[in-house]
mmCIF file of C-alpha atoms and ligand atoms in Angstrom:
data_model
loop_
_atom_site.group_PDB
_atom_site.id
_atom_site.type_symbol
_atom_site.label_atom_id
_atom_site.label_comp_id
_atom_site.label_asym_id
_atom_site.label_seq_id
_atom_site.Cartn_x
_atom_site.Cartn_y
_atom_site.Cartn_z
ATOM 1 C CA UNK Z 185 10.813 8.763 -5.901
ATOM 2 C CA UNK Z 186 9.335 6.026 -4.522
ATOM 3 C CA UNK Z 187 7.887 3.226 -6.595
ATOM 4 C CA UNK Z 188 4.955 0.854 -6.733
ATOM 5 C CA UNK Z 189 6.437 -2.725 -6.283
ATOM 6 C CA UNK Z 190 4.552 -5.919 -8.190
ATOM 7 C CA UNK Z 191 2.752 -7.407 -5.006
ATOM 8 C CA UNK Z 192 3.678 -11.511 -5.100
ATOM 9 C CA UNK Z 193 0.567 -13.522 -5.444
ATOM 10 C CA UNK Z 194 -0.165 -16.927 -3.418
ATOM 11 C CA UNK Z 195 1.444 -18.929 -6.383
ATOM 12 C CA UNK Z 196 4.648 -17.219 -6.406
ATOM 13 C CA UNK Z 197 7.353 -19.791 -4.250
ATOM 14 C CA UNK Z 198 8.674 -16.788 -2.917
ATOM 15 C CA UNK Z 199 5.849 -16.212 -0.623
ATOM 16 C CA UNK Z 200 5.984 -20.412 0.642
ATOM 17 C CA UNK Z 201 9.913 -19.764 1.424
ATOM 18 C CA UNK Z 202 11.380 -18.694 4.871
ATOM 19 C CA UNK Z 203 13.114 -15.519 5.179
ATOM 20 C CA UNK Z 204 16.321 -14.658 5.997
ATOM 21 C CA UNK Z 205 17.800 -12.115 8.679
ATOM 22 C CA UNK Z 206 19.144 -9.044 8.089
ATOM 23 C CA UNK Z 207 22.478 -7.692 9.424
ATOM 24 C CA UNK Z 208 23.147 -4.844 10.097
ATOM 25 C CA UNK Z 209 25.646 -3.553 7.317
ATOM 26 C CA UNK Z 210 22.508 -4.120 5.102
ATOM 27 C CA UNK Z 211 19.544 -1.435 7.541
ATOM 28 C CA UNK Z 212 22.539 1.088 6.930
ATOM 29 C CA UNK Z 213 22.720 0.980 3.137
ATOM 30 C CA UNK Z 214 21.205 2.992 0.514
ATOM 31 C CA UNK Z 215 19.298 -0.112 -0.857
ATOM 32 C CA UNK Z 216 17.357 -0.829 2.130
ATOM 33 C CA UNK Z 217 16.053 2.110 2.960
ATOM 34 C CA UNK Z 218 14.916 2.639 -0.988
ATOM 35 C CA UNK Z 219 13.529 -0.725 -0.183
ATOM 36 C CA UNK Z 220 11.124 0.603 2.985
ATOM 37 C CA UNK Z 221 10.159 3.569 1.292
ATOM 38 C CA UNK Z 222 8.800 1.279 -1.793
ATOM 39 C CA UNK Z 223 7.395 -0.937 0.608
ATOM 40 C CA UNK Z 224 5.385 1.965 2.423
ATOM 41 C CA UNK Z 225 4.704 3.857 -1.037
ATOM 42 C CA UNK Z 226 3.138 0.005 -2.184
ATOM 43 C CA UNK Z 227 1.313 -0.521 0.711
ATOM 44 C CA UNK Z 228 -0.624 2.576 0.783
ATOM 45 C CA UNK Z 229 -1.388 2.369 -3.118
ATOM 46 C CA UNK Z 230 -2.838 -1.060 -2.141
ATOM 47 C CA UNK Z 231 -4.758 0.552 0.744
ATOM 48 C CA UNK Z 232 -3.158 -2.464 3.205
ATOM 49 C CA UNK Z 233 -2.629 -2.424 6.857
ATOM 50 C CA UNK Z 234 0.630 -4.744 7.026
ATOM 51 C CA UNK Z 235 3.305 -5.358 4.219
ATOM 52 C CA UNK Z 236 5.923 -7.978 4.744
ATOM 53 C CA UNK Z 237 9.138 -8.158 2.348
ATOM 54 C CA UNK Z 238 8.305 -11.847 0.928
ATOM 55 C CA UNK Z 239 5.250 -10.272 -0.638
ATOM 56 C CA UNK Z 240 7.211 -8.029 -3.111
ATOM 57 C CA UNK Z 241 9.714 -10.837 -3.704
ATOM 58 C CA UNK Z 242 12.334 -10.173 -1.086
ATOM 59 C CA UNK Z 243 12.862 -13.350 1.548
ATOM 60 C CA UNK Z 244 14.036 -10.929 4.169
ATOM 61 C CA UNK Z 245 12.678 -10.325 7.559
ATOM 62 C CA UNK Z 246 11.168 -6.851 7.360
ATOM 63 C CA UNK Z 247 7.631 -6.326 7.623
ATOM 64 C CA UNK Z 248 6.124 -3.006 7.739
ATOM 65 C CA UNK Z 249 2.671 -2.394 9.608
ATOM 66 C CA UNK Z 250 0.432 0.493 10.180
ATOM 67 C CA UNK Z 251 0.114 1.965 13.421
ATOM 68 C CA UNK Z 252 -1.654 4.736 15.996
ATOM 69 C CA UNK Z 253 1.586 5.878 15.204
ATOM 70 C CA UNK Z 254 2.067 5.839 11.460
ATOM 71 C CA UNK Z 255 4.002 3.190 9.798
ATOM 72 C CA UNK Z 256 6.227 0.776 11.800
ATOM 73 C CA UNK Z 257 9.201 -1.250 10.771
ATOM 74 C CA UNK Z 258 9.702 -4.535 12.126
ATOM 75 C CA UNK Z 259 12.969 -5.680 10.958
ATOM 76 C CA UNK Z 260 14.178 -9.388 11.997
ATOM 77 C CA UNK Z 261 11.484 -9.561 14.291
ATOM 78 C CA UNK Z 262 10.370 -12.083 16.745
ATOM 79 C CA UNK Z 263 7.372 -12.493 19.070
ATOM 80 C CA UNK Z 264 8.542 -13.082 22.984
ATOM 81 C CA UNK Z 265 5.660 -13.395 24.606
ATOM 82 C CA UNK Z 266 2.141 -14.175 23.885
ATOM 83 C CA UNK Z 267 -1.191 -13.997 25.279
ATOM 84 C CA UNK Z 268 -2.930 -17.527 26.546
ATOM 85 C CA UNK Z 269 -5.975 -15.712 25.288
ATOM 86 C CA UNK Z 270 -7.480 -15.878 21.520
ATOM 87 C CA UNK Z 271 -9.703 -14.207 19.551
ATOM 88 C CA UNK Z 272 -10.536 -15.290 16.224
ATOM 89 C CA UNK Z 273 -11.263 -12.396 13.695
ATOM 90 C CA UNK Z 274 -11.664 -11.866 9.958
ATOM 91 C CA UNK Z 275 -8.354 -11.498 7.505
ATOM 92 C CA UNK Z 276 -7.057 -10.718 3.987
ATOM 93 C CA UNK Z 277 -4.146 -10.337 2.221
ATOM 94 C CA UNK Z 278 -3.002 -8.376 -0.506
ATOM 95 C CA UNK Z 279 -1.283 -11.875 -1.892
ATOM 96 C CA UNK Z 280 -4.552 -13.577 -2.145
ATOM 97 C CA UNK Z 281 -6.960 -11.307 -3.440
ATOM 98 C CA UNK Z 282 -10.842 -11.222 -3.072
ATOM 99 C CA UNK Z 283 -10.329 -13.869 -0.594
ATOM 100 C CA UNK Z 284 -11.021 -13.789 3.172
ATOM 101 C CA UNK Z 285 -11.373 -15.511 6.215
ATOM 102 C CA UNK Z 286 -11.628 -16.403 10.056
ATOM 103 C CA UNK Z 287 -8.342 -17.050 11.811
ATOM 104 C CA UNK Z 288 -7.215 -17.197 15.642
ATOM 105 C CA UNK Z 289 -4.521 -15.604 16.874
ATOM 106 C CA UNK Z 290 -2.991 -14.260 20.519
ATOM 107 C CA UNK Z 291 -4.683 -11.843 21.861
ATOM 108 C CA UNK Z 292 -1.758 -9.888 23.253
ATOM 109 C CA UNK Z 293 1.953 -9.987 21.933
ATOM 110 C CA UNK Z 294 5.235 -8.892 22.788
ATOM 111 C CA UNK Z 295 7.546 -7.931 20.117
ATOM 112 C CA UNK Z 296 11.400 -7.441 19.472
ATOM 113 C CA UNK Z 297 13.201 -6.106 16.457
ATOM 114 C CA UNK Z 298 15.288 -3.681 14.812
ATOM 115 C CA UNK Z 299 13.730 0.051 13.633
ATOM 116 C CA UNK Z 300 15.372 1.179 10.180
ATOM 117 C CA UNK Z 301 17.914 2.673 12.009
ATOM 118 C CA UNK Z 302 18.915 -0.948 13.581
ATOM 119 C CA UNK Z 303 18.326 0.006 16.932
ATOM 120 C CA UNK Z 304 16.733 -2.862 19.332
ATOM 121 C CA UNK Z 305 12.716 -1.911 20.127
ATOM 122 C CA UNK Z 306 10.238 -3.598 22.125
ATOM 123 C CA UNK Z 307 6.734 -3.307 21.750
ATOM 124 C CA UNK Z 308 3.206 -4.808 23.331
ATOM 125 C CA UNK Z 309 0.377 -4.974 21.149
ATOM 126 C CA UNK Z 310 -3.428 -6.119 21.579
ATOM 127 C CA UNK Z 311 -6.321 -6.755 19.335
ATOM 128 C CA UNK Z 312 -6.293 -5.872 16.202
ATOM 129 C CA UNK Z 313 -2.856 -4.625 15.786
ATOM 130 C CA UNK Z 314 -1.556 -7.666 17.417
ATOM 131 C CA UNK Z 315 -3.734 -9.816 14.872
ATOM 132 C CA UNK Z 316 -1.700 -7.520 12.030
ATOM 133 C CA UNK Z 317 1.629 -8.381 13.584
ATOM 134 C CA UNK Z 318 0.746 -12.141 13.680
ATOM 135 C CA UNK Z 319 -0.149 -12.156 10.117
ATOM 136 C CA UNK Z 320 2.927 -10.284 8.796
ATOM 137 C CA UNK Z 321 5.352 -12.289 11.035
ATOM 138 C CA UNK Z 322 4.187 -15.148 9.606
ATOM 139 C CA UNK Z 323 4.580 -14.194 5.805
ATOM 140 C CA UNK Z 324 8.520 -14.092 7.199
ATOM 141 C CA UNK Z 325 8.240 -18.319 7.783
ATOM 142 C CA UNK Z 326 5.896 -18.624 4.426
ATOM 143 C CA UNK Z 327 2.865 -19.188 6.010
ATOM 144 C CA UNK Z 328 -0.207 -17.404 4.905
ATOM 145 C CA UNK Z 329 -3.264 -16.723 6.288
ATOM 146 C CA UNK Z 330 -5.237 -19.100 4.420
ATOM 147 C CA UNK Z 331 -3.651 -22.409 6.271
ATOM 148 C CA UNK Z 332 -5.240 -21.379 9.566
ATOM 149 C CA UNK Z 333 -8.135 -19.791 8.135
ATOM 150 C CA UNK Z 334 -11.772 -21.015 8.572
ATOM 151 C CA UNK Z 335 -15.257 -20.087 6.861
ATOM 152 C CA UNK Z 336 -13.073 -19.185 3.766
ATOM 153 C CA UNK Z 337 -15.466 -16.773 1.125
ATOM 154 C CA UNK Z 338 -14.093 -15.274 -2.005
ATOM 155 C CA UNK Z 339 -15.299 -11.964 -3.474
ATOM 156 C CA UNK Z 340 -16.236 -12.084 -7.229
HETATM 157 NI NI1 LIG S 579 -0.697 -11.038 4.148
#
């Protein structure tokens, strides 16, 4: 059964740290794959689009993100190629509630990382996606969205 993890909130250090990789000994254990399914069972309780390990208090570099395609994990994953083009767009996170704001990223991206099975995948993504990818990927380095952010507003 999968379970609901605690979601780490902007004050926790754990979120400010970088990440470390994964090897592959660890995608093939028991553990890890308990560890996706939690991930995916927490983000869908917390109705979020993106879930990167940091933010339940792992400093691993996994993120999981929803796509056309149902959920995709990014495991040690690293952006090749970006787009010269911006677009700035509005953001939240489930680590900083109630808050959100405008931040620019890349347009387009290219991708590379290991699936759960630890299998090598590339992938291209654009708008909105790509803006999800950007955001998760850069939970794995501690950065959150609110550095970039303009025209911060908080819900009450
Ligand atoms: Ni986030």
């Amino acid at each position: 059964m999968s379970k609901k993890l605690r979601i780490f909130t902007e004050k926790d250090p754990t979120l400010r740290n970088k990440s470390k990789e994964i090897d592959l000994e660890t995608i093939a254990s028991p553990d890890f794959s308990e560890l996706i399914s939690d991930m995916e069972y927490t983000m869908k309780k917390s109705d979020g689009v993106g879930l990167a390990a940091p933010q339940i208090g792992q400093n691993v570099r996994m993120v999981i993100v929803n796509s056309e395609n149902g959920i995709l994990h990014l495991i040690n994953p690293e952006i090749t190629k970006k787009s010269w083009a911006k677009e700035t767009g509005e953001e939240g996170c489930l680590s900083v509630p109630k808050t959100f704001g405008k931040v620019v990223r890349h347009k387009k991206i290219n991708c590379i990382f290991s699936d759960a099975n630890g299998d090598k995948r590339k992938i291209q993504a654009s708008g909105l996606f790509a803006r999800i990818i950007q955001h998760e990927l850069d939970h794995l380095d501690g950065i959150l969205f609110i550095d970039k952010a303009t025209d911060i507003k908080y819900e009450k």
